[in-house]
mmCIF file of C-alpha atoms in Angstrom:
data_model
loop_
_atom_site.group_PDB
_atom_site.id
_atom_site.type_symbol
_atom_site.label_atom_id
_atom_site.label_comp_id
_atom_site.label_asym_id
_atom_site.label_seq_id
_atom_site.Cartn_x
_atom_site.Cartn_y
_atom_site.Cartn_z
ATOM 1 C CA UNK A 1 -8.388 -14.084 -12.036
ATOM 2 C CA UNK A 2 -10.319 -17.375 -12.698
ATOM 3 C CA UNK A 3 -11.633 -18.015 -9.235
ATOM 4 C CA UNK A 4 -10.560 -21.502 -8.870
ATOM 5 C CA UNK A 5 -7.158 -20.133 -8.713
ATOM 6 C CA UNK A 6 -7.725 -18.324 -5.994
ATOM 7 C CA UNK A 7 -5.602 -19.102 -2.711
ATOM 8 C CA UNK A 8 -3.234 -20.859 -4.873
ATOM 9 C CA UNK A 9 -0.533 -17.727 -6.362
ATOM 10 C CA UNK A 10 0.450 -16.116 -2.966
ATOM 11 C CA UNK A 11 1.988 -12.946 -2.576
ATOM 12 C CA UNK A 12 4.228 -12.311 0.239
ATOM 13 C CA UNK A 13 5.302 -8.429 0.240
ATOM 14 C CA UNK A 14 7.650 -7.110 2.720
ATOM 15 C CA UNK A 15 6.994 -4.562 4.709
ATOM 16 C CA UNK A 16 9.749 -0.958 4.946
ATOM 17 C CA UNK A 17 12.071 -3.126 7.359
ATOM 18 C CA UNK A 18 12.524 -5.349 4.731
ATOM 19 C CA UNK A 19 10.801 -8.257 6.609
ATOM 20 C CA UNK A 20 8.047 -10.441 5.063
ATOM 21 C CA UNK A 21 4.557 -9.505 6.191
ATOM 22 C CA UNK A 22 3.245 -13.196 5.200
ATOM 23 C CA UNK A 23 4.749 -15.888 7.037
ATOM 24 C CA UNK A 24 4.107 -19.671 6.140
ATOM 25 C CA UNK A 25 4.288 -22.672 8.034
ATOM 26 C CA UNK A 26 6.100 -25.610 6.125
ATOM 27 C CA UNK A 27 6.483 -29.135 7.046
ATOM 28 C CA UNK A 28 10.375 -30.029 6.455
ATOM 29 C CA UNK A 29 11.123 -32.979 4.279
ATOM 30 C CA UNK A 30 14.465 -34.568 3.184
ATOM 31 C CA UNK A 31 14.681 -35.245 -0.461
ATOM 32 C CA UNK A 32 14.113 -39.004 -0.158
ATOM 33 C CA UNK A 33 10.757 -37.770 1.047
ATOM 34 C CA UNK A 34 10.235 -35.114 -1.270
ATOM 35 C CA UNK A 35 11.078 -37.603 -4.297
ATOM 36 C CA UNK A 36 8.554 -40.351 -2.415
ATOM 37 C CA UNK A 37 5.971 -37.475 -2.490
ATOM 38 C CA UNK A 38 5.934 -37.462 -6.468
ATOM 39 C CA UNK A 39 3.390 -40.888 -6.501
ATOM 40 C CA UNK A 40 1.269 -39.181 -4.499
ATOM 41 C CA UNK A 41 -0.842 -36.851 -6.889
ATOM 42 C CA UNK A 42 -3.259 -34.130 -5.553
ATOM 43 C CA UNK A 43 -1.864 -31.523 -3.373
ATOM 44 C CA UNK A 44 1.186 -32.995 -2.264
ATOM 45 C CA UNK A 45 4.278 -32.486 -2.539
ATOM 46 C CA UNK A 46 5.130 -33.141 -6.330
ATOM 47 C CA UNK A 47 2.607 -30.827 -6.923
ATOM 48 C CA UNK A 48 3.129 -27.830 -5.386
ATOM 49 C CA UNK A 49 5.394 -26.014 -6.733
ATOM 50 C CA UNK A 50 7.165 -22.766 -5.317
ATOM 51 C CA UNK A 51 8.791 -19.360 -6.829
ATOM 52 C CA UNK A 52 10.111 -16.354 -4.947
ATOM 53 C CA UNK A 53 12.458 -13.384 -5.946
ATOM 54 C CA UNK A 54 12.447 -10.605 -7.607
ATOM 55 C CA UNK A 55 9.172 -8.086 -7.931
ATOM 56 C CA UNK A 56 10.318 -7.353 -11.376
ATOM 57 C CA UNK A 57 10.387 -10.847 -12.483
ATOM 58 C CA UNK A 58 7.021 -11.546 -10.075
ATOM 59 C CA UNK A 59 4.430 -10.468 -12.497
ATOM 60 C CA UNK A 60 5.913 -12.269 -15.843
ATOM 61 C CA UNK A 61 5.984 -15.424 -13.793
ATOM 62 C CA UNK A 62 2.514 -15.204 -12.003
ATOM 63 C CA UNK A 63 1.213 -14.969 -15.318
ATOM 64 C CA UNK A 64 2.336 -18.090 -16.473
ATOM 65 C CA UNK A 65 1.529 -19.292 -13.376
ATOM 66 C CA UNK A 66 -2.727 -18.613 -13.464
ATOM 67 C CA UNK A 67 -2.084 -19.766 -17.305
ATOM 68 C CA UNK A 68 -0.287 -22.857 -16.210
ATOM 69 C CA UNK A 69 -2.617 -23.809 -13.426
ATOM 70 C CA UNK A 70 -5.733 -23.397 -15.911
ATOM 71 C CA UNK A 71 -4.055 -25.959 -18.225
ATOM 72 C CA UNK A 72 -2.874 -28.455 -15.082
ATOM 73 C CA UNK A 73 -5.568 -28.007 -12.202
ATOM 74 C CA UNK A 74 -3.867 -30.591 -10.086
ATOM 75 C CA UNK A 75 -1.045 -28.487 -9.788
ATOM 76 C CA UNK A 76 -0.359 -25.300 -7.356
ATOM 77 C CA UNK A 77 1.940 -22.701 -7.676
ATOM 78 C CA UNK A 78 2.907 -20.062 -5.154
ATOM 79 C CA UNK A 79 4.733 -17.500 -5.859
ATOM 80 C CA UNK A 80 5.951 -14.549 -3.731
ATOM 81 C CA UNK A 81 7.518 -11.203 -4.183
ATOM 82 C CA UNK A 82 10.374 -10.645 -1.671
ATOM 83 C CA UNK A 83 13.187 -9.318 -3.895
ATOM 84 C CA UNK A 84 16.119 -10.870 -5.763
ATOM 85 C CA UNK A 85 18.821 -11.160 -3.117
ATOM 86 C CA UNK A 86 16.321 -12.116 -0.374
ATOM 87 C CA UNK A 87 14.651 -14.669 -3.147
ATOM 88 C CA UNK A 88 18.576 -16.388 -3.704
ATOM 89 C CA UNK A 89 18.977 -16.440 0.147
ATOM 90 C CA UNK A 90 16.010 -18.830 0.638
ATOM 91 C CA UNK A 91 16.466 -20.931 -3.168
ATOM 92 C CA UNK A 92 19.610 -21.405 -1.448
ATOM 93 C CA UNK A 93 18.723 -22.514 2.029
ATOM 94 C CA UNK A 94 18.854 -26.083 0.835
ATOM 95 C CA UNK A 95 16.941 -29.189 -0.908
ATOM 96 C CA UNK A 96 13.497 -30.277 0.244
ATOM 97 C CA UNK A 97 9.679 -28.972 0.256
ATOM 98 C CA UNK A 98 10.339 -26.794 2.969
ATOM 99 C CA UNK A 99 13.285 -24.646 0.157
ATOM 100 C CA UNK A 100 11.861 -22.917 -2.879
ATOM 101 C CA UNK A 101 12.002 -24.780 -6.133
ATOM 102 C CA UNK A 102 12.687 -22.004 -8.330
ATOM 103 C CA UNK A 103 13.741 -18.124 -7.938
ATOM 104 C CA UNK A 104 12.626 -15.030 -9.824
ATOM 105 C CA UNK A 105 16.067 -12.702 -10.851
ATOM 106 C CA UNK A 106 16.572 -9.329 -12.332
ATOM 107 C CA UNK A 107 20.160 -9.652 -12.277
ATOM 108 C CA UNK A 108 22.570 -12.865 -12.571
ATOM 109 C CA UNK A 109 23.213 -14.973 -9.674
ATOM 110 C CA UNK A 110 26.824 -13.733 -7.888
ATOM 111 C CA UNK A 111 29.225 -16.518 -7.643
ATOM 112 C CA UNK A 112 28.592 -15.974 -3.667
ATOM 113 C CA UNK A 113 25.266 -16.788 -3.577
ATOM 114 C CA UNK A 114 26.021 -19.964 -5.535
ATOM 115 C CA UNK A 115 28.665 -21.102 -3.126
ATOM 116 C CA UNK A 116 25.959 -20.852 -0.848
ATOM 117 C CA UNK A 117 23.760 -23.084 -2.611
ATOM 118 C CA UNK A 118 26.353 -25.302 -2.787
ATOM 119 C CA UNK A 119 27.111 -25.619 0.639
ATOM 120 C CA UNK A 120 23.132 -26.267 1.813
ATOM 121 C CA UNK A 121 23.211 -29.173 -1.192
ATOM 122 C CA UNK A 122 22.021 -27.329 -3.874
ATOM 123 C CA UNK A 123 24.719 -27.418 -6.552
ATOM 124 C CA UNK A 124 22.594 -27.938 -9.851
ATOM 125 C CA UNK A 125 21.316 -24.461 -10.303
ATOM 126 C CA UNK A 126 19.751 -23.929 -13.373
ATOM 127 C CA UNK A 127 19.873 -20.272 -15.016
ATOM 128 C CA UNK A 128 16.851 -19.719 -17.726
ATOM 129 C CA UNK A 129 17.075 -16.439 -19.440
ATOM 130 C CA UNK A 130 13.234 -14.994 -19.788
ATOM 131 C CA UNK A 131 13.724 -11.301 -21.439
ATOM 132 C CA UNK A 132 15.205 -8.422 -21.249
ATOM 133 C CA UNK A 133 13.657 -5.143 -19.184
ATOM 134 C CA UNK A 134 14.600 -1.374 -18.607
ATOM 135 C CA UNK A 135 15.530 -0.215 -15.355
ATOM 136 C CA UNK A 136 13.722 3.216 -15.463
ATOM 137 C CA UNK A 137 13.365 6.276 -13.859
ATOM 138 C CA UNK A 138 10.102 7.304 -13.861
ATOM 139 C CA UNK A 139 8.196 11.236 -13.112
ATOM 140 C CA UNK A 140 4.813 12.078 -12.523
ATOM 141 C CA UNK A 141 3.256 13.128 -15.733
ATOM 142 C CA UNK A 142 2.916 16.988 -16.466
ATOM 143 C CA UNK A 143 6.585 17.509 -15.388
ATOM 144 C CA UNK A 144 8.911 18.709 -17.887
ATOM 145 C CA UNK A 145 10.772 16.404 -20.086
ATOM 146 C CA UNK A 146 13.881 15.661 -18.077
ATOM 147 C CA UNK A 147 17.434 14.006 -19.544
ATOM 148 C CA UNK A 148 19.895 12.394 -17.509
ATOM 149 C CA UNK A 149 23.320 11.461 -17.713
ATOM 150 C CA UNK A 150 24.712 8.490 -15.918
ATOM 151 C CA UNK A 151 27.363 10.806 -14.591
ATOM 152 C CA UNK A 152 24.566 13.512 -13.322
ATOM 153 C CA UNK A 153 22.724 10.141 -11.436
ATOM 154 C CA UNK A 154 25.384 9.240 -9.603
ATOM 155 C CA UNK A 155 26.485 12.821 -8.108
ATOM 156 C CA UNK A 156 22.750 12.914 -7.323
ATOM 157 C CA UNK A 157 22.790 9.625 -5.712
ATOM 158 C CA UNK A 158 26.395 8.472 -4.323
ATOM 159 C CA UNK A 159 26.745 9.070 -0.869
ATOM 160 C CA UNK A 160 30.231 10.530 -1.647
ATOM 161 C CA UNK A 161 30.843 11.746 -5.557
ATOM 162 C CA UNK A 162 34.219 11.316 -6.151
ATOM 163 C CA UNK A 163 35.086 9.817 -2.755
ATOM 164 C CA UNK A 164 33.750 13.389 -1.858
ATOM 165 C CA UNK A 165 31.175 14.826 0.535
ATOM 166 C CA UNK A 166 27.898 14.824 -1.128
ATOM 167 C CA UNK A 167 26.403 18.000 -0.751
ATOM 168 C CA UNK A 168 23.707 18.391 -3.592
ATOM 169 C CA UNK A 169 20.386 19.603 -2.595
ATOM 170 C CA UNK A 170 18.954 20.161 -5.947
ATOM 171 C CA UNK A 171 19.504 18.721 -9.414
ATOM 172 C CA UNK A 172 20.623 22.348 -10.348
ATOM 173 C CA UNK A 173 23.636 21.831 -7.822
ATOM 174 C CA UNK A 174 24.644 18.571 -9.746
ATOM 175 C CA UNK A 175 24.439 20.485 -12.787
ATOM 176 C CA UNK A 176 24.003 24.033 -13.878
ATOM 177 C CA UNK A 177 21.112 22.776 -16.766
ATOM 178 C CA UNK A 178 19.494 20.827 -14.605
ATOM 179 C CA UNK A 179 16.263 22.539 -12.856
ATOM 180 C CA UNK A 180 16.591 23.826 -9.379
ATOM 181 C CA UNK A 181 14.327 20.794 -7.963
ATOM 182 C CA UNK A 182 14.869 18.906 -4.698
ATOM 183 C CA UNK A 183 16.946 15.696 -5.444
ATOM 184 C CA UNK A 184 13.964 12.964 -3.931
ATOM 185 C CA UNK A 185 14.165 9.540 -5.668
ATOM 186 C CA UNK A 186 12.283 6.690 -4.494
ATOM 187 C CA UNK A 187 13.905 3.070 -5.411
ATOM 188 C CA UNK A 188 14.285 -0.192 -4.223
ATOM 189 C CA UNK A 189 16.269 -1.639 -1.484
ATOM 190 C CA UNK A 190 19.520 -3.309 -0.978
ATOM 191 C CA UNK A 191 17.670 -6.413 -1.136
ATOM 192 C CA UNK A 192 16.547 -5.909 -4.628
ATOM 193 C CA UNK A 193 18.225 -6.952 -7.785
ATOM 194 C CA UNK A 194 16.839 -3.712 -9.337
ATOM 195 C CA UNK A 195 18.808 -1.648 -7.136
ATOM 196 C CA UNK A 196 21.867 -3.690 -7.904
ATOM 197 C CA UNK A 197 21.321 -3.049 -11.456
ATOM 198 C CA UNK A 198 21.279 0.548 -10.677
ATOM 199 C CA UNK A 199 24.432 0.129 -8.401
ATOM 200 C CA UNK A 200 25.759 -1.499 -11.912
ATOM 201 C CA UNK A 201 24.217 -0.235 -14.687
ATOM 202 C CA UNK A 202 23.856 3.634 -13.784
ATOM 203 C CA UNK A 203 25.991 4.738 -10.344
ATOM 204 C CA UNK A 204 29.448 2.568 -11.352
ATOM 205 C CA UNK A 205 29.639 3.855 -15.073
ATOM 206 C CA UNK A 206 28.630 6.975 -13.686
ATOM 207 C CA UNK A 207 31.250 7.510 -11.486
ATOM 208 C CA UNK A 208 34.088 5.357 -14.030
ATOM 209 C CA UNK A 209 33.327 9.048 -16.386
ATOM 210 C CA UNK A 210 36.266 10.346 -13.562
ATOM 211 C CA UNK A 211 39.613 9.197 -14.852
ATOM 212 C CA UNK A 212 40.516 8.833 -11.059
ATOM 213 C CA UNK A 213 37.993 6.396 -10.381
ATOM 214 C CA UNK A 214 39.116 4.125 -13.037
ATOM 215 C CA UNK A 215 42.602 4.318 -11.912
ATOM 216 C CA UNK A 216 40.844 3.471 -8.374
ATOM 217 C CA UNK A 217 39.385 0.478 -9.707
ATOM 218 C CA UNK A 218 42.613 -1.039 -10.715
ATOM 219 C CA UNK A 219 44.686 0.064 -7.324
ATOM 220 C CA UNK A 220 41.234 -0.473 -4.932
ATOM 221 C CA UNK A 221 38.018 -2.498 -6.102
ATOM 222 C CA UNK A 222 36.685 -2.839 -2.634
ATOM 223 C CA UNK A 223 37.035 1.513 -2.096
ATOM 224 C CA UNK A 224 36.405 1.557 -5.858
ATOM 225 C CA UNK A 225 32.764 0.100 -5.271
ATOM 226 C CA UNK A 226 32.064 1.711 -2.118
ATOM 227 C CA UNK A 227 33.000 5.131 -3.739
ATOM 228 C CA UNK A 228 30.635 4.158 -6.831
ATOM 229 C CA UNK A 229 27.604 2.451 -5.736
ATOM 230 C CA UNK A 230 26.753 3.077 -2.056
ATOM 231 C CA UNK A 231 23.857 5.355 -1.656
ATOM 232 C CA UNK A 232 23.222 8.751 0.071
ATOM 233 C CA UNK A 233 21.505 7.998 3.097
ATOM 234 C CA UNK A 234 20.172 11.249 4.435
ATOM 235 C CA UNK A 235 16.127 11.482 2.752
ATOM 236 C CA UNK A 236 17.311 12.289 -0.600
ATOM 237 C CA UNK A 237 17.027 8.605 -1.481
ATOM 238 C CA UNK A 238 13.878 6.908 -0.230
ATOM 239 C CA UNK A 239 13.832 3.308 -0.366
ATOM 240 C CA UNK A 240 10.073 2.678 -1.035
ATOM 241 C CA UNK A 241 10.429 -1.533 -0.769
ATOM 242 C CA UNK A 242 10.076 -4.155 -3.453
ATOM 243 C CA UNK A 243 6.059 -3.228 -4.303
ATOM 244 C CA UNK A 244 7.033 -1.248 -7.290
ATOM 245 C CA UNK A 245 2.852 -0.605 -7.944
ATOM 246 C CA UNK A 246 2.582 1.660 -4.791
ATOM 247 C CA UNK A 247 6.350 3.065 -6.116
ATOM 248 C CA UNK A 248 4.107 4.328 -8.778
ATOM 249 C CA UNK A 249 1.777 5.609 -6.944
ATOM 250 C CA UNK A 250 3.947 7.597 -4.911
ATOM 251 C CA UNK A 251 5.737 9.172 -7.228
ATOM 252 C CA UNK A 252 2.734 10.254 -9.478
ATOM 253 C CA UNK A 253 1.522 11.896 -6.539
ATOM 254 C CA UNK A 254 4.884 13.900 -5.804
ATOM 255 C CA UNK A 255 5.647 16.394 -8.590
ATOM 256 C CA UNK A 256 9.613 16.537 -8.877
ATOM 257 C CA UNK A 257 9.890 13.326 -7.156
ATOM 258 C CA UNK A 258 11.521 10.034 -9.612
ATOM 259 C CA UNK A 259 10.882 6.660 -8.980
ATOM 260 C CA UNK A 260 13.613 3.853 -9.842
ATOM 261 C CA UNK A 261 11.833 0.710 -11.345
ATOM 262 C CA UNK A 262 11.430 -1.969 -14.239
ATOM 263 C CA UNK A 263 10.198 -1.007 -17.672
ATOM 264 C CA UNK A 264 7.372 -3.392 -17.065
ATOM 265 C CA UNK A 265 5.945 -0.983 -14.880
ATOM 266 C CA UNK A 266 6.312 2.181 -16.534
ATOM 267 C CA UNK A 267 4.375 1.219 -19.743
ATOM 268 C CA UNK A 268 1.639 -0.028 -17.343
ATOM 269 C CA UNK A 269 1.473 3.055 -15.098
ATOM 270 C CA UNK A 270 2.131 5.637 -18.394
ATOM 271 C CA UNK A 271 -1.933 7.301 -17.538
ATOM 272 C CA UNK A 272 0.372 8.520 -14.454
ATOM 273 C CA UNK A 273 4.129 8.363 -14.742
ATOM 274 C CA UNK A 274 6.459 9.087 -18.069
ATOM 275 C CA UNK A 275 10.195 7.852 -18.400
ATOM 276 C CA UNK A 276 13.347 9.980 -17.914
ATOM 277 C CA UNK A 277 15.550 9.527 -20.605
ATOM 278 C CA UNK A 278 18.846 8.790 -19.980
ATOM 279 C CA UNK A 279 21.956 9.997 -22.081
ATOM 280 C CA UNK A 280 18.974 11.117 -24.889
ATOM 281 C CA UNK A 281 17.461 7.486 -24.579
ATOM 282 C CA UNK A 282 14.211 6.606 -23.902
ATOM 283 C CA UNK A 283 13.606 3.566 -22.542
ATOM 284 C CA UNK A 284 11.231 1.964 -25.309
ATOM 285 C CA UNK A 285 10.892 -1.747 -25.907
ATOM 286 C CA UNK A 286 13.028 -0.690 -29.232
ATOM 287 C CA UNK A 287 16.072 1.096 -27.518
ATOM 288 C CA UNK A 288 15.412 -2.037 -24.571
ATOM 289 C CA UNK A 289 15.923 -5.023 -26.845
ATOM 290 C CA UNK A 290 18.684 -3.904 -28.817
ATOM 291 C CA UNK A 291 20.465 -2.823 -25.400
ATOM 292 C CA UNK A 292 21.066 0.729 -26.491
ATOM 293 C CA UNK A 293 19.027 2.051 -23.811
ATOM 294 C CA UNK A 294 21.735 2.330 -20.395
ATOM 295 C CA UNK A 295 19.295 0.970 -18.477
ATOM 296 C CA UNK A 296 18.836 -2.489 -20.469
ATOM 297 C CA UNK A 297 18.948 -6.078 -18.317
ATOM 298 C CA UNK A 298 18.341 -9.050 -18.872
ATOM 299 C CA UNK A 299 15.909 -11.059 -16.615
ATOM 300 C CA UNK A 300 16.110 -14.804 -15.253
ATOM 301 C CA UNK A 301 13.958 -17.759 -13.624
ATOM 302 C CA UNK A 302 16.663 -20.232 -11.374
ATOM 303 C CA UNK A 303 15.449 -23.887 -10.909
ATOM 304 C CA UNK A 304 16.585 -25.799 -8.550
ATOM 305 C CA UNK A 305 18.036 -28.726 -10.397
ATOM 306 C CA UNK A 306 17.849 -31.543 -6.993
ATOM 307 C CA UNK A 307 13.865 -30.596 -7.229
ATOM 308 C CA UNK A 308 13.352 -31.760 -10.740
ATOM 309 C CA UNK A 309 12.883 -35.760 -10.441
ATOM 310 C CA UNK A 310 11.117 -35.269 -7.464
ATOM 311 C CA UNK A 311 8.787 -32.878 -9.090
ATOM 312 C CA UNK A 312 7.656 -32.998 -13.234
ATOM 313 C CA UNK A 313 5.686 -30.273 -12.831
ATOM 314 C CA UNK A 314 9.117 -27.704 -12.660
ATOM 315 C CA UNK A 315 10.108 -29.046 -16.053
ATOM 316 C CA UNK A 316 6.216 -28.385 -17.598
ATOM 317 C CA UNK A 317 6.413 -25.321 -15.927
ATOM 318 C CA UNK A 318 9.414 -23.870 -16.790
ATOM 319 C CA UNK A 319 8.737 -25.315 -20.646
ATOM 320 C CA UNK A 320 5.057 -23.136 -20.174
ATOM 321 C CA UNK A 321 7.099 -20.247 -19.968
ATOM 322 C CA UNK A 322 9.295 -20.223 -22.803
ATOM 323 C CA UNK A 323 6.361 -20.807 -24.852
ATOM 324 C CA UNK A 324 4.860 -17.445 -22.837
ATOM 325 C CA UNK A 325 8.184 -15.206 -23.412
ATOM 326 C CA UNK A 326 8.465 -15.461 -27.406
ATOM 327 C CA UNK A 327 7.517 -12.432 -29.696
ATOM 328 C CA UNK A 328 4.010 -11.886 -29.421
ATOM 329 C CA UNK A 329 3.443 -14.189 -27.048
ATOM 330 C CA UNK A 330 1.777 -13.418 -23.678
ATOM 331 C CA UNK A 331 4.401 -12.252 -21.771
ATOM 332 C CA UNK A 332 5.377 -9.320 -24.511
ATOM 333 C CA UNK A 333 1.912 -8.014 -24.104
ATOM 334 C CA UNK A 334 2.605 -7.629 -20.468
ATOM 335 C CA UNK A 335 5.802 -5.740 -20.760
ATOM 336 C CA UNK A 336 8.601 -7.909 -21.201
ATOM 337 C CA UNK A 337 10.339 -7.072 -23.896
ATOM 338 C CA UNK A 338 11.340 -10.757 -25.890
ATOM 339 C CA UNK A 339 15.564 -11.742 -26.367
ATOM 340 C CA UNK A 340 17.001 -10.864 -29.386
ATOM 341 C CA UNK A 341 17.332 -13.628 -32.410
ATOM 342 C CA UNK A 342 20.132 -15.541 -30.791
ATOM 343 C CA UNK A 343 19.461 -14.912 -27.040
ATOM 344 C CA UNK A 344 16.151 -15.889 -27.875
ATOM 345 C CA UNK A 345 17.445 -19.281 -29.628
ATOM 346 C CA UNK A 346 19.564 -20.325 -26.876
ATOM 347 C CA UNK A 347 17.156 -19.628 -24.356
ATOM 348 C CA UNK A 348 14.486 -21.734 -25.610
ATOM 349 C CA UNK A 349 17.005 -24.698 -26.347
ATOM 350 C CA UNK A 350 18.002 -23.994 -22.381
ATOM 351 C CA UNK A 351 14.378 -24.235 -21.243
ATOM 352 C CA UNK A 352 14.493 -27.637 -22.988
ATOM 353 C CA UNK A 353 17.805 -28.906 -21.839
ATOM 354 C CA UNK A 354 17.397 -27.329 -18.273
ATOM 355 C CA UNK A 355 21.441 -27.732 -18.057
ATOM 356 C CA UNK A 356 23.274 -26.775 -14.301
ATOM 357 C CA UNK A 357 24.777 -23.570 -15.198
ATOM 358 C CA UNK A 358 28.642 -24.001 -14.819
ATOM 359 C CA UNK A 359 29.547 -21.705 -11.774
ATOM 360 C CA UNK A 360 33.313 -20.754 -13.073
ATOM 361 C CA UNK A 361 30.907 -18.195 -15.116
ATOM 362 C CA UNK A 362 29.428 -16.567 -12.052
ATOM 363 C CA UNK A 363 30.892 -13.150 -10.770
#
């Protein structure tokens, strides 16, 4: 990293509890402040600009970050890893220098977590749509080749199959073809939007393969997603926080252990981990982009719309990224895997437009 950027992109990791190791000490200002702050050049307020969320999403944008800073030295940028739903909880504490102006996100904003917004003042939320990634489960290399089905995850995982006891030790008690190995997956925590997308994308369509689950989700949603998505809690899942590098390293060093993390990090790490495929699909930026692979999602940058006129720099920012995420461009050598033709289109004109996304869409 160019040593004048130095001190200026900030990681803030938490630690196993979940809490952040970093803590910072920010001056609160009201928005009539913050906007007052914007003739002020240098380091103030206008200036400085600030991006937290998810440690998927943390890499792409601290890229275009160093990249951005290089091109506008007056500017800083911090940006901190801390997880998607932790991320939304502070974009959403309210308006002003002391609240993050923008928020890394490997899944879509819940219409909860918008209603909070809304309630601390900020109601224009702006969703930009960077890429798409794999979630992935990852081996140590020199294990056998290993094929899952989303149905054969979730009895591995669910802390009740079925609305049943769980009592698989091995994946050869999920399934007879399956190897006798110890079930021990490492993966992210509840405050993680990867681990929702596994709740989502793996564990619920895993468990909707039983006919009486789907009836269950029609009679029951609340038991219906407590059945499907909570998580075995006695060692056989290990949540290993939001530093998905040291994920990586743990599982490379565990033969039979698999690791639960972006795509991102799998082609990065693949001199020590390889992919399991899932229903006979390897996650490949191919089978990723067209969404064929199970495990396909896209990713997103919030902005904090109330922030904007008070601070240029979010709008030359967030217009430095689009210009990172396209084909070929930066970003794509780094892992992200670009939006398909029309994704891609609308994306770019949204980067532009930076339009409030219209919460009625939210889940």
């Amino acid at each position: 990293m160019d040593s004048a950027l130095l001190g200026r992109i900030q990681v803030g990791l938490p630690d196993r509890y979940g809490s952040m190791k970093m803590k910072k000490m920010l001056v609160a200002l009201p928005l009539a402040a913050l906007v007052a702050a914007c003739g002020s050049g240098g380091e103030g307020a206008a200036s400085r600009l600030k991006v937290v969320g998810s440690s998927t999403v943390y890499p792409f944008t601290t890229a275009v970050a160093e990249e951005f800073q290089r091109a506008n030295p007056g500017t800083s940028v911090i940006v901190e890893s801390t997880g998607t739903g932790a991320g939304i909880k502070l974009f959403c504490g309210g308006v002003g220098e002391q609240f993050p102006d923008m928020v890394n996100a490997s899944r879509p904003m819940k219409a909860s977590e918008y209603a909070d917004c809304a309630k601390a003042g900020a109601k224009q939320v702006i969703e930009v749509p960077i890429g798409i990634d794999g979630l992935t489960l990852i081996q140590a290399n020199g294990q056998p080749a290993l094929n899952l089905t989303v149905a054969q995850i979730y009895k591995a995982l669910a802390a009740n199959p079925y609305g049943k006891p769980q009592t698989a030790k091995t994946w050869k008690d999920v399934d007879p073809s399956l190897p006798a190995t110890p079930i021990k997956v490492l993966g992210p925590p509840p405050t993680s939007g990867t681990r929702d997308s596994l709740a989502e994308l793996i564990l619920e369509k895993g468990c909707d393969t039983d006919e009486a689950m789907k009836a269950l989700k029609k009679s029951d949603d609340k038991a219906h997603k407590e059945t499907c998505t909570k998580i075995r809690e006695d060692g056989a899942y290990v949540e290993a926080g939001e530093n998905d590098n040291l994920l990586v390293q743990k599982v490379s060093a565990d033969p039979g252990a698999l690791g639960v993390l972006g795509y991102s990090f799998l082609e990065e790490n693949l001199d020590k981990v390889s992919p399991v495929s899932i229903a006979g699909i390897a996650p490949t930026e191919a089978t990723i982009s067209d969404l064929s692979y199970p495990g396909s999602r896209k990713l997103y940058v919030y902005v904090k719309g109330e922030h904007i006129a008070a601070k240029p720099a979010i709008k030359k920012f967030i217009d430095a990224y689009s210009k990172a995420w396209v084909k070929g461009g930066m970003l794509a050598k780094r892992g992200l895997v670009p939006l398909h033709d029309a994704d891609a289109a609308a994306a770019t004109a949204q980067a532009a437009a930076l339009k409030p996304l219209d919460p009625s869409s939210l889940k």
